[in-house]
Amino acid sequence: MTDLLDFVADLPLVDHHCHGVRTGGVDRDGFERMLTEADTVSPLGTSLFDSLIGLAVRERCAPILDLPKHAPADDYLARRAELGSREVNRRFLRGTGSTDYLLDGGFLPESLTATTDFAELADARAHDIVRLEQVAEDVIRGTSAAGFAEDFAAELDRRTGNAVGVKSIAAYRVGLELSGERPVPGEVEAAAGRWLAGIEAGEPVRLADEVLHRHLVWAGIDRRLPVQFHVGYGDSDVDLHRCDPLRLTGLLRATRDAGVPILLLHNYPFHRNAAYLAQVFEHVFVDVGLATHNAGFRAPAILAETLELAPFGKLLFSTDAFGLAELYHLGTALFRQGLSDFLRTALAADALSEADALRLARLAGHENAARIYRLERK
Amino acid sequence: MTDLLDFVADLPLVDHHCHGVRTGGVDRDGFERMLTEADTVSPLGTSLFDSLIGLAVRERCAPILDLPKHAPADDYLARRAELGSREVNRRFLRGTGSTDYLLDGGFLPESLTATTDFAELADARAHDIVRLEQVAEDVIRGTSAAGFAEDFAAELDRRTGNAVGVKSIAAYRVGLELSGERPVPGEVEAAAGRWLAGIEAGEPVRLADEVLHRHLVWAGIDRRLPVQFHVGYGDSDVDLHRCDPLRLTGLLRATRDAGVPILLLHNYPFHRNAAYLAQVFEHVFVDVGLATHNAGFRAPAILAETLELAPFGKLLFSTDAFGLAELYHLGTALFRQGLSDFLRTALAADALSEADALRLARLAGHENAARIYRLERK
Amino acid sequence: MTDLLDFVADLPLVDHHCHGVRTGGVDRDGFERMLTEADTVSPLGTSLFDSLIGLAVRERCAPILDLPKHAPADDYLARRAELGSREVNRRFLRGTGSTDYLLDGGFLPESLTATTDFAELADARAHDIVRLEQVAEDVIRGTSAAGFAEDFAAELDRRTGNAVGVKSIAAYRVGLELSGERPVPGEVEAAAGRWLAGIEAGEPVRLADEVLHRHLVWAGIDRRLPVQFHVGYGDSDVDLHRCDPLRLTGLLRATRDAGVPILLLHNYPFHRNAAYLAQVFEHVFVDVGLATHNAGFRAPAILAETLELAPFGKLLFSTDAFGLAELYHLGTALFRQGLSDFLRTALAADALSEADALRLARLAGHENAARIYRLERK
């Protein structure tokens, strides 16, 4: 780990996948539970501060709150409470150097800032990504099996009016083994019927049906909206062995002619597999968000592995930050660290020129995202 | 690879998974066959000394036997024979700096030292880990389908009286795709019946039944004994593609409320997957034993990858040494090397303080193991 | 990345898996399409020159064509056209330091140089590897279900008269989940019958049948010819999740007693899995061709991961170069870089002696290949 290259330190970033920030206060237990993908803290395993992300908070976030580097966790949380969440959120969000945030508002929206508030808080542009499953789950309760496809389409049109993309969380519900074939209307109707029957029998309104997840993805493609997929690393609800992006191969083959970008999010620990897909499929893009801040000072290693096969024109930046303002800061700072370390290593090996290094940093930092999501038109 | 940090060089270690040491002499072919997970040496592939572990023997073990570093393999084996196995075993075992060894005595017990002898030889404490499948295989021959569950329970109680944990080798028999549900008595009886019928038909007494492996695991949990799982890397008997720890996700979800530690052993090349599980499940712990000594001077790279997600409170040390005294020495020395290199890199990047580095080293070196296995009560 | 060790810079190499070179000219779009495993270039993803392999072309190939390092892509292609493909091919091929090339002539043979021409162009020895599926596909059209096995055997005998090995591309057709059992004649006849029926029904003459791929592999083993397998990384036709070499475990167990070498090609991103197989099965060998040149200056990291478990007696060198002369140069230069960096790191850590480093380099560079393919008899 070395000092940031100047042009990486100053690089404008587009955070193409994150969530809203939490506005209330938080105690130590709550902070630890939001820090990683663990949702429980237990004395069996000691504190989550004793992990690379916890160390990164104390190293990189403490100074933003006027504390010395490596301040103890309790001091950090006391100072955080003293400043108040609004001030804490402003300091972290306004210091990222991100010009645009693409917000997935589909998870726990009631406890997080919505897009407009987020933009004000961060003093930046914020754009909506529509979570496909949330739309379907809102629609299903007021429709019939026969009416689902049309009602879903209408609601999706309405919600994506100002959106720059959509997102699928099929990984969390059925895994990524989605068939390449677009479901025919009869299949969609039958699947909607099964879902409705389950709801009537008392099951929660939770979409988990391979046909319908697939139908939703095609709905995004038909609207020529970039489609994000949750891939790989997530919390304990995910069956990670079903979330290898290679399982999407059939769907990627089927969708390549449409020319609509497919964005594979997170990907860790399958980031090399995702990078392969980004090389061989011209419409596939990758990031290593979420892993970036979790891995702390190891983040550069993960980015370097990803770039073995992923072309620079296919790499995007995201934090996947959720709730805690620290995560936007860490995700951004550690992405800059990883990019800078990678380019410094390449420069030291004379594997590229300085002009190339600058150009490639811009691609990954913001140009790819601006091109794919057509942000300049917004 | 750098000089060891002083506090890592002196760190007391708990080797939470290893086996007995061999007491007899060994020729070159026998030594090579015990050195790695290969069980055959062939001129087709040349000598196993020409691998990182072979080089590590010549680098790190030769001086312990009064030879120069990098002494040729034949010189090494000649000197080993000259000293005799008792002296060789004492030198290697007493130099590890391990205070406690947790011995899995379930594999080839007739050719290895048992716990008491091991403790004397190593001048350290030695504790028993009971291999669940061995108990079941000893019980099955003297019971009936209907009596199996009760007889197994009684024998397990007897054998675990002084034990600190149990171990499952389901990975070697049926893979790790174990269901999360606790088998009901009828299922256990039916499975025991199938097993007995096979034995009566002349099959070897070898447990390989998903229901029964699962029943055994729950028996350990019911006794609140930490449950170790063989995961990942092993010899050519293992179907490694069925040994990804992610396949245990369902079982881990089902067992988390019990609050009993689950220990994922070895894990390579799935160590990042295991580290993910250690982050998101509060009762899951990991090590990278076996790979540590096999990878020689690359061991630090494997440990660093594991620590990307695994909290320090969830990482344990083990050698998985078996038979050859050199393996205890190498597993220990290379774990120290990996931990020291990792902490040095973090210190150089100012990613943690020196006080943190010391504290985290203690967690991984012995505190986690002492807490999980309640060694202080022994 | 450091300067090459002298003995690695001068190391004679056997490129044990590559293809013919293209003799015609090529425009920028065609060059990019041949550069990586992507077969389409799209403005959506920008230029493939903006990837590690593209940077490596500009860094390492430009000077061979008398251009400065990092020359722009268009300048590079203009100079390439100016020199003409014959001169370009000669410069790149004659500068590799490879003494022997093992050519798989089974893919697009009409557009590439055949073995004899290649040898002349490269001023080196060239040997044939026979692609098993190509033989079967040539035979099936002129035979019957009952006659297939015999006709295939006769044609394979004819074509392997001068060959040094055979190759299976089962990975591309049915994946690597091949059973360990040798198919009995009735199974082969039935499978050939199904294939013929498909062809008569208008399907392309394309072998994709688990029984027949397996039959072909055993045909190679019966002839005591080393059997290469495509494993892992390839173009978008491959279902990469079905190409993990661990899926071959059953077949490797079944074939080990035959004592015929099995060569796992490419392997990335499953190279650690392949290395495990090379450690535990005495007849299994690995390389990291294809990934080596694609990963540019990251190639040394991939080789280092492979050598964690793979004994040096089991590692081979290949480029998997296809069509573009640059790929032979890059695959070779980056293998040397990786091997040199690995040995330098080991030497710096005092993990081996200089004499060992030299000896191990020779094993991987040419001795293993010469022994396995019995090249000295040719």
PDB file of N, CA, C and O in Angstrom, chain C residues 7-57:
ATOM      1  N   PHE C   7      19.375 -17.419 -16.009  1.00  0.00           N
ATOM      2  CA  PHE C   7      19.107 -18.798 -16.461  1.00  0.00           C
ATOM      3  C   PHE C   7      17.657 -18.995 -16.857  1.00  0.00           C
ATOM      4  O   PHE C   7      17.324 -19.963 -17.532  1.00  0.00           O
ATOM      5  N   VAL C   8      16.775 -18.096 -16.452  1.00  0.00           N
ATOM      6  CA  VAL C   8      15.401 -18.177 -16.939  1.00  0.00           C
ATOM      7  C   VAL C   8      15.281 -17.480 -18.299  1.00  0.00           C
ATOM      8  O   VAL C   8      14.559 -17.944 -19.186  1.00  0.00           O
ATOM      9  N   ALA C   9      16.001 -16.405 -18.463  1.00  0.00           N
ATOM     10  CA  ALA C   9      15.996 -15.716 -19.764  1.00  0.00           C
ATOM     11  C   ALA C   9      16.482 -16.638 -20.877  1.00  0.00           C
ATOM     12  O   ALA C   9      15.981 -16.587 -22.009  1.00  0.00           O
ATOM     13  N   ASP C  10      17.439 -17.474 -20.553  1.00  0.00           N
ATOM     14  CA  ASP C  10      18.043 -18.355 -21.566  1.00  0.00           C
ATOM     15  C   ASP C  10      17.448 -19.759 -21.576  1.00  0.00           C
ATOM     16  O   ASP C  10      17.925 -20.630 -22.316  1.00  0.00           O
ATOM     17  N   LEU C  11      16.444 -19.996 -20.770  1.00  0.00           N
ATOM     18  CA  LEU C  11      15.909 -21.359 -20.609  1.00  0.00           C
ATOM     19  C   LEU C  11      15.248 -21.851 -21.901  1.00  0.00           C
ATOM     20  O   LEU C  11      14.334 -21.216 -22.420  1.00  0.00           O
ATOM     21  N   PRO C  12      15.709 -22.978 -22.445  1.00  0.00           N
ATOM     22  CA  PRO C  12      14.990 -23.549 -23.601  1.00  0.00           C
ATOM     23  C   PRO C  12      13.599 -23.992 -23.138  1.00  0.00           C
ATOM     24  O   PRO C  12      13.456 -24.548 -22.045  1.00  0.00           O
ATOM     25  N   LEU C  13      12.587 -23.732 -23.947  1.00  0.00           N
ATOM     26  CA  LEU C  13      11.216 -24.053 -23.565  1.00  0.00           C
ATOM     27  C   LEU C  13      10.597 -25.049 -24.537  1.00  0.00           C
ATOM     28  O   LEU C  13      10.896 -25.023 -25.732  1.00  0.00           O
ATOM     29  N   VAL C  14       9.739 -25.881 -24.018  1.00  0.00           N
ATOM     30  CA  VAL C  14       8.860 -26.705 -24.849  1.00  0.00           C
ATOM     31  C   VAL C  14       7.440 -26.162 -24.650  1.00  0.00           C
ATOM     32  O   VAL C  14       6.921 -26.212 -23.535  1.00  0.00           O
ATOM     33  N   ASP C  15       6.876 -25.647 -25.710  1.00  0.00           N
ATOM     34  CA  ASP C  15       5.511 -25.115 -25.650  1.00  0.00           C
ATOM     35  C   ASP C  15       4.568 -26.297 -25.917  1.00  0.00           C
ATOM     36  O   ASP C  15       4.307 -26.645 -27.071  1.00  0.00           O
ATOM     37  N   HIS C  16       4.071 -26.897 -24.832  1.00  0.00           N
ATOM     38  CA  HIS C  16       3.413 -28.199 -24.998  1.00  0.00           C
ATOM     39  C   HIS C  16       1.950 -28.087 -25.440  1.00  0.00           C
ATOM     40  O   HIS C  16       1.285 -29.108 -25.635  1.00  0.00           O
ATOM     41  N   HIS C  17       1.468 -26.877 -25.620  1.00  0.00           N
ATOM     42  CA  HIS C  17       0.124 -26.730 -26.183  1.00  0.00           C
ATOM     43  C   HIS C  17      -0.030 -25.382 -26.867  1.00  0.00           C
ATOM     44  O   HIS C  17      -0.086 -24.339 -26.193  1.00  0.00           O
ATOM     45  N   CYS C  18      -0.086 -25.406 -28.175  1.00  0.00           N
ATOM     46  CA  CYS C  18      -0.398 -24.194 -28.923  1.00  0.00           C
ATOM     47  C   CYS C  18      -1.053 -24.609 -30.235  1.00  0.00           C
ATOM     48  O   CYS C  18      -1.285 -25.795 -30.486  1.00  0.00           O
ATOM     49  N   HIS C  19      -1.388 -23.624 -31.022  1.00  0.00           N
ATOM     50  CA  HIS C  19      -2.066 -23.857 -32.301  1.00  0.00           C
ATOM     51  C   HIS C  19      -1.221 -23.211 -33.409  1.00  0.00           C
ATOM     52  O   HIS C  19      -0.232 -22.548 -33.138  1.00  0.00           O
ATOM     53  N   GLY C  20      -1.676 -23.365 -34.651  1.00  0.00           N
ATOM     54  CA  GLY C  20      -0.985 -22.738 -35.760  1.00  0.00           C
ATOM     55  C   GLY C  20      -1.118 -21.219 -35.731  1.00  0.00           C
ATOM     56  O   GLY C  20      -1.951 -20.663 -35.004  1.00  0.00           O
ATOM     57  N   VAL C  21      -0.299 -20.567 -36.528  1.00  0.00           N
ATOM     58  CA  VAL C  21      -0.327 -19.107 -36.611  1.00  0.00           C
ATOM     59  C   VAL C  21      -1.061 -18.703 -37.887  1.00  0.00           C
ATOM     60  O   VAL C  21      -1.094 -19.454 -38.871  1.00  0.00           O
ATOM     61  N   ARG C  22      -1.666 -17.553 -37.853  1.00  0.00           N
ATOM     62  CA  ARG C  22      -2.388 -17.067 -39.011  1.00  0.00           C
ATOM     63  C   ARG C  22      -1.404 -16.425 -39.982  1.00  0.00           C
ATOM     64  O   ARG C  22      -0.483 -15.731 -39.548  1.00  0.00           O
ATOM     65  N   THR C  23      -1.621 -16.650 -41.265  1.00  0.00           N
ATOM     66  CA  THR C  23      -0.647 -16.148 -42.232  1.00  0.00           C
ATOM     67  C   THR C  23      -1.086 -14.859 -42.910  1.00  0.00           C
ATOM     68  O   THR C  23      -0.251 -14.128 -43.441  1.00  0.00           O
ATOM     69  N   GLY C  24      -2.369 -14.547 -42.908  1.00  0.00           N
ATOM     70  CA  GLY C  24      -2.816 -13.347 -43.605  1.00  0.00           C
ATOM     71  C   GLY C  24      -2.692 -12.091 -42.768  1.00  0.00           C
ATOM     72  O   GLY C  24      -2.298 -12.138 -41.609  1.00  0.00           O
ATOM     73  N   GLY C  25      -3.056 -10.961 -43.359  1.00  0.00           N
ATOM     74  CA  GLY C  25      -3.069  -9.698 -42.626  1.00  0.00           C
ATOM     75  C   GLY C  25      -4.303  -9.594 -41.750  1.00  0.00           C
ATOM     76  O   GLY C  25      -5.197 -10.439 -41.799  1.00  0.00           O
ATOM     77  N   VAL C  26      -4.346  -8.546 -40.947  1.00  0.00           N
ATOM     78  CA  VAL C  26      -5.451  -8.408 -40.004  1.00  0.00           C
ATOM     79  C   VAL C  26      -5.669  -6.923 -39.711  1.00  0.00           C
ATOM     80  O   VAL C  26      -4.699  -6.176 -39.564  1.00  0.00           O
ATOM     81  N   ASP C  27      -6.921  -6.503 -39.670  1.00  0.00           N
ATOM     82  CA  ASP C  27      -7.196  -5.100 -39.317  1.00  0.00           C
ATOM     83  C   ASP C  27      -7.395  -4.991 -37.800  1.00  0.00           C
ATOM     84  O   ASP C  27      -7.311  -5.977 -37.089  1.00  0.00           O
ATOM     85  N   ARG C  28      -7.655  -3.777 -37.335  1.00  0.00           N
ATOM     86  CA  ARG C  28      -7.734  -3.580 -35.881  1.00  0.00           C
ATOM     87  C   ARG C  28      -8.856  -4.400 -35.259  1.00  0.00           C
ATOM     88  O   ARG C  28      -8.652  -5.035 -34.217  1.00  0.00           O
ATOM     89  N   ASP C  29     -10.005  -4.393 -35.880  1.00  0.00           N
ATOM     90  CA  ASP C  29     -11.116  -5.157 -35.317  1.00  0.00           C
ATOM     91  C   ASP C  29     -10.771  -6.651 -35.261  1.00  0.00           C
ATOM     92  O   ASP C  29     -11.007  -7.320 -34.262  1.00  0.00           O
ATOM     93  N   GLY C  30     -10.193  -7.150 -36.346  1.00  0.00           N
ATOM     94  CA  GLY C  30      -9.807  -8.563 -36.368  1.00  0.00           C
ATOM     95  C   GLY C  30      -8.732  -8.868 -35.336  1.00  0.00           C
ATOM     96  O   GLY C  30      -8.759  -9.920 -34.690  1.00  0.00           O
ATOM     97  N   PHE C  31      -7.792  -7.962 -35.182  1.00  0.00           N
ATOM     98  CA  PHE C  31      -6.728  -8.153 -34.183  1.00  0.00           C
ATOM     99  C   PHE C  31      -7.321  -8.237 -32.784  1.00  0.00           C
ATOM    100  O   PHE C  31      -6.992  -9.124 -32.010  1.00  0.00           O
ATOM    101  N   GLU C  32      -8.213  -7.306 -32.480  1.00  0.00           N
ATOM    102  CA  GLU C  32      -8.815  -7.318 -31.136  1.00  0.00           C
ATOM    103  C   GLU C  32      -9.613  -8.595 -30.911  1.00  0.00           C
ATOM    104  O   GLU C  32      -9.620  -9.150 -29.814  1.00  0.00           O
ATOM    105  N   ARG C  33     -10.298  -9.051 -31.964  1.00  0.00           N
ATOM    106  CA  ARG C  33     -11.097 -10.259 -31.792  1.00  0.00           C
ATOM    107  C   ARG C  33     -10.243 -11.504 -31.578  1.00  0.00           C
ATOM    108  O   ARG C  33     -10.689 -12.478 -30.978  1.00  0.00           O
ATOM    109  N   MET C  34      -9.007 -11.474 -32.063  1.00  0.00           N
ATOM    110  CA  MET C  34      -8.126 -12.625 -31.856  1.00  0.00           C
ATOM    111  C   MET C  34      -7.272 -12.494 -30.593  1.00  0.00           C
ATOM    112  O   MET C  34      -6.600 -13.438 -30.183  1.00  0.00           O
ATOM    113  N   LEU C  35      -7.309 -11.324 -29.995  1.00  0.00           N
ATOM    114  CA  LEU C  35      -6.378 -11.031 -28.902  1.00  0.00           C
ATOM    115  C   LEU C  35      -6.742 -11.777 -27.627  1.00  0.00           C
ATOM    116  O   LEU C  35      -5.876 -12.306 -26.928  1.00  0.00           O
ATOM    117  N   THR C  36      -8.013 -11.811 -27.300  1.00  0.00           N
ATOM    118  CA  THR C  36      -8.465 -12.453 -26.057  1.00  0.00           C
ATOM    119  C   THR C  36      -9.464 -13.547 -26.408  1.00  0.00           C
ATOM    120  O   THR C  36      -9.626 -13.895 -27.570  1.00  0.00           O
ATOM    121  N   GLU C  37     -10.194 -14.024 -25.426  1.00  0.00           N
ATOM    122  CA  GLU C  37     -11.236 -15.015 -25.669  1.00  0.00           C
ATOM    123  C   GLU C  37     -12.570 -14.367 -26.053  1.00  0.00           C
ATOM    124  O   GLU C  37     -13.547 -15.072 -26.302  1.00  0.00           O
ATOM    125  N   ALA C  38     -12.627 -13.038 -26.081  1.00  0.00           N
ATOM    126  CA  ALA C  38     -13.816 -12.346 -26.589  1.00  0.00           C
ATOM    127  C   ALA C  38     -13.838 -12.493 -28.100  1.00  0.00           C
ATOM    128  O   ALA C  38     -12.808 -12.373 -28.752  1.00  0.00           O
ATOM    129  N   ASP C  39     -14.998 -12.754 -28.660  1.00  0.00           N
ATOM    130  CA  ASP C  39     -15.050 -12.867 -30.122  1.00  0.00           C
ATOM    131  C   ASP C  39     -15.750 -11.679 -30.763  1.00  0.00           C
ATOM    132  O   ASP C  39     -15.925 -11.646 -31.976  1.00  0.00           O
ATOM    133  N   THR C  40     -16.140 -10.729 -29.991  1.00  0.00           N
ATOM    134  CA  THR C  40     -16.832  -9.554 -30.500  1.00  0.00           C
ATOM    135  C   THR C  40     -16.257  -8.327 -29.821  1.00  0.00           C
ATOM    136  O   THR C  40     -15.967  -8.358 -28.633  1.00  0.00           O
ATOM    137  N   VAL C  41     -16.084  -7.272 -30.584  1.00  0.00           N
ATOM    138  CA  VAL C  41     -15.658  -6.000 -30.011  1.00  0.00           C
ATOM    139  C   VAL C  41     -16.848  -5.065 -30.109  1.00  0.00           C
ATOM    140  O   VAL C  41     -17.524  -5.025 -31.135  1.00  0.00           O
ATOM    141  N   SER C  42     -17.120  -4.353 -29.045  1.00  0.00           N
ATOM    142  CA  SER C  42     -18.306  -3.508 -29.019  1.00  0.00           C
ATOM    143  C   SER C  42     -17.977  -2.172 -28.388  1.00  0.00           C
ATOM    144  O   SER C  42     -17.225  -2.116 -27.413  1.00  0.00           O
ATOM    145  N   PRO C  43     -18.541  -1.085 -28.939  1.00  0.00           N
ATOM    146  CA  PRO C  43     -18.312   0.225 -28.328  1.00  0.00           C
ATOM    147  C   PRO C  43     -18.840   0.280 -26.894  1.00  0.00           C
ATOM    148  O   PRO C  43     -18.392   1.098 -26.098  1.00  0.00           O
ATOM    149  N   LEU C  44     -19.767  -0.613 -26.571  1.00  0.00           N
ATOM    150  CA  LEU C  44     -20.286  -0.668 -25.206  1.00  0.00           C
ATOM    151  C   LEU C  44     -19.151  -0.857 -24.202  1.00  0.00           C
ATOM    152  O   LEU C  44     -19.180  -0.295 -23.112  1.00  0.00           O
ATOM    153  N   GLY C  45     -18.172  -1.654 -24.598  1.00  0.00           N
ATOM    154  CA  GLY C  45     -17.118  -2.001 -23.649  1.00  0.00           C
ATOM    155  C   GLY C  45     -15.775  -1.380 -23.970  1.00  0.00           C
ATOM    156  O   GLY C  45     -14.789  -1.704 -23.323  1.00  0.00           O
ATOM    157  N   THR C  46     -15.713  -0.503 -24.944  1.00  0.00           N
ATOM    158  CA  THR C  46     -14.460   0.117 -25.406  1.00  0.00           C
ATOM    159  C   THR C  46     -13.491  -0.943 -25.939  1.00  0.00           C
ATOM    160  O   THR C  46     -13.872  -2.078 -26.163  1.00  0.00           O
ATOM    161  N   SER C  47     -12.261  -0.536 -26.128  1.00  0.00           N
ATOM    162  CA  SER C  47     -11.291  -1.380 -26.827  1.00  0.00           C
ATOM    163  C   SER C  47     -10.678  -2.447 -25.934  1.00  0.00           C
ATOM    164  O   SER C  47     -10.400  -2.212 -24.762  1.00  0.00           O
ATOM    165  N   LEU C  48     -10.438  -3.632 -26.508  1.00  0.00           N
ATOM    166  CA  LEU C  48      -9.742  -4.688 -25.761  1.00  0.00           C
ATOM    167  C   LEU C  48      -8.259  -4.372 -25.566  1.00  0.00           C
ATOM    168  O   LEU C  48      -7.575  -5.046 -24.799  1.00  0.00           O
ATOM    169  N   PHE C  49      -7.766  -3.351 -26.262  1.00  0.00           N
ATOM    170  CA  PHE C  49      -6.395  -2.900 -25.960  1.00  0.00           C
ATOM    171  C   PHE C  49      -6.314  -2.353 -24.529  1.00  0.00           C
ATOM    172  O   PHE C  49      -5.237  -2.331 -23.940  1.00  0.00           O
ATOM    173  N   ASP C  50      -7.455  -1.920 -24.004  1.00  0.00           N
ATOM    174  CA  ASP C  50      -7.464  -1.418 -22.628  1.00  0.00           C
ATOM    175  C   ASP C  50      -7.686  -2.560 -21.641  1.00  0.00           C
ATOM    176  O   ASP C  50      -8.648  -2.592 -20.874  1.00  0.00           O
ATOM    177  N   SER C  51      -6.822  -3.539 -21.709  1.00  0.00           N
ATOM    178  CA  SER C  51      -6.832  -4.647 -20.770  1.00  0.00           C
ATOM    179  C   SER C  51      -5.377  -5.059 -20.601  1.00  0.00           C
ATOM    180  O   SER C  51      -4.505  -4.582 -21.330  1.00  0.00           O
ATOM    181  N   LEU C  52      -5.098  -5.924 -19.654  1.00  0.00           N
ATOM    182  CA  LEU C  52      -3.681  -6.212 -19.382  1.00  0.00           C
ATOM    183  C   LEU C  52      -2.992  -6.821 -20.589  1.00  0.00           C
ATOM    184  O   LEU C  52      -1.820  -6.555 -20.843  1.00  0.00           O
ATOM    185  N   ILE C  53      -3.716  -7.636 -21.356  1.00  0.00           N
ATOM    186  CA  ILE C  53      -3.068  -8.206 -22.540  1.00  0.00           C
ATOM    187  C   ILE C  53      -2.832  -7.128 -23.598  1.00  0.00           C
ATOM    188  O   ILE C  53      -1.799  -7.119 -24.266  1.00  0.00           O
ATOM    189  N   GLY C  54      -3.763  -6.217 -23.737  1.00  0.00           N
ATOM    190  CA  GLY C  54      -3.566  -5.138 -24.706  1.00  0.00           C
ATOM    191  C   GLY C  54      -2.378  -4.261 -24.328  1.00  0.00           C
ATOM    192  O   GLY C  54      -1.554  -3.895 -25.179  1.00  0.00           O
ATOM    193  N   LEU C  55      -2.278  -3.955 -23.058  1.00  0.00           N
ATOM    194  CA  LEU C  55      -1.117  -3.187 -22.586  1.00  0.00           C
ATOM    195  C   LEU C  55       0.172  -3.970 -22.803  1.00  0.00           C
ATOM    196  O   LEU C  55       1.211  -3.394 -23.153  1.00  0.00           O
ATOM    197  N   ALA C  56       0.106  -5.284 -22.634  1.00  0.00           N
ATOM    198  CA  ALA C  56       1.299  -6.115 -22.817  1.00  0.00           C
ATOM    199  C   ALA C  56       1.740  -6.131 -24.278  1.00  0.00           C
ATOM    200  O   ALA C  56       2.941  -6.171 -24.572  1.00  0.00           O
ATOM    201  N   VAL C  57       0.795  -6.105 -25.193  1.00  0.00           N
ATOM    202  CA  VAL C  57       1.155  -6.013 -26.615  1.00  0.00           C
ATOM    203  C   VAL C  57       1.948  -4.732 -26.855  1.00  0.00           C
ATOM    204  O   VAL C  57       3.014  -4.737 -27.483  1.00  0.00           O
TER     205      VAL C  57
END
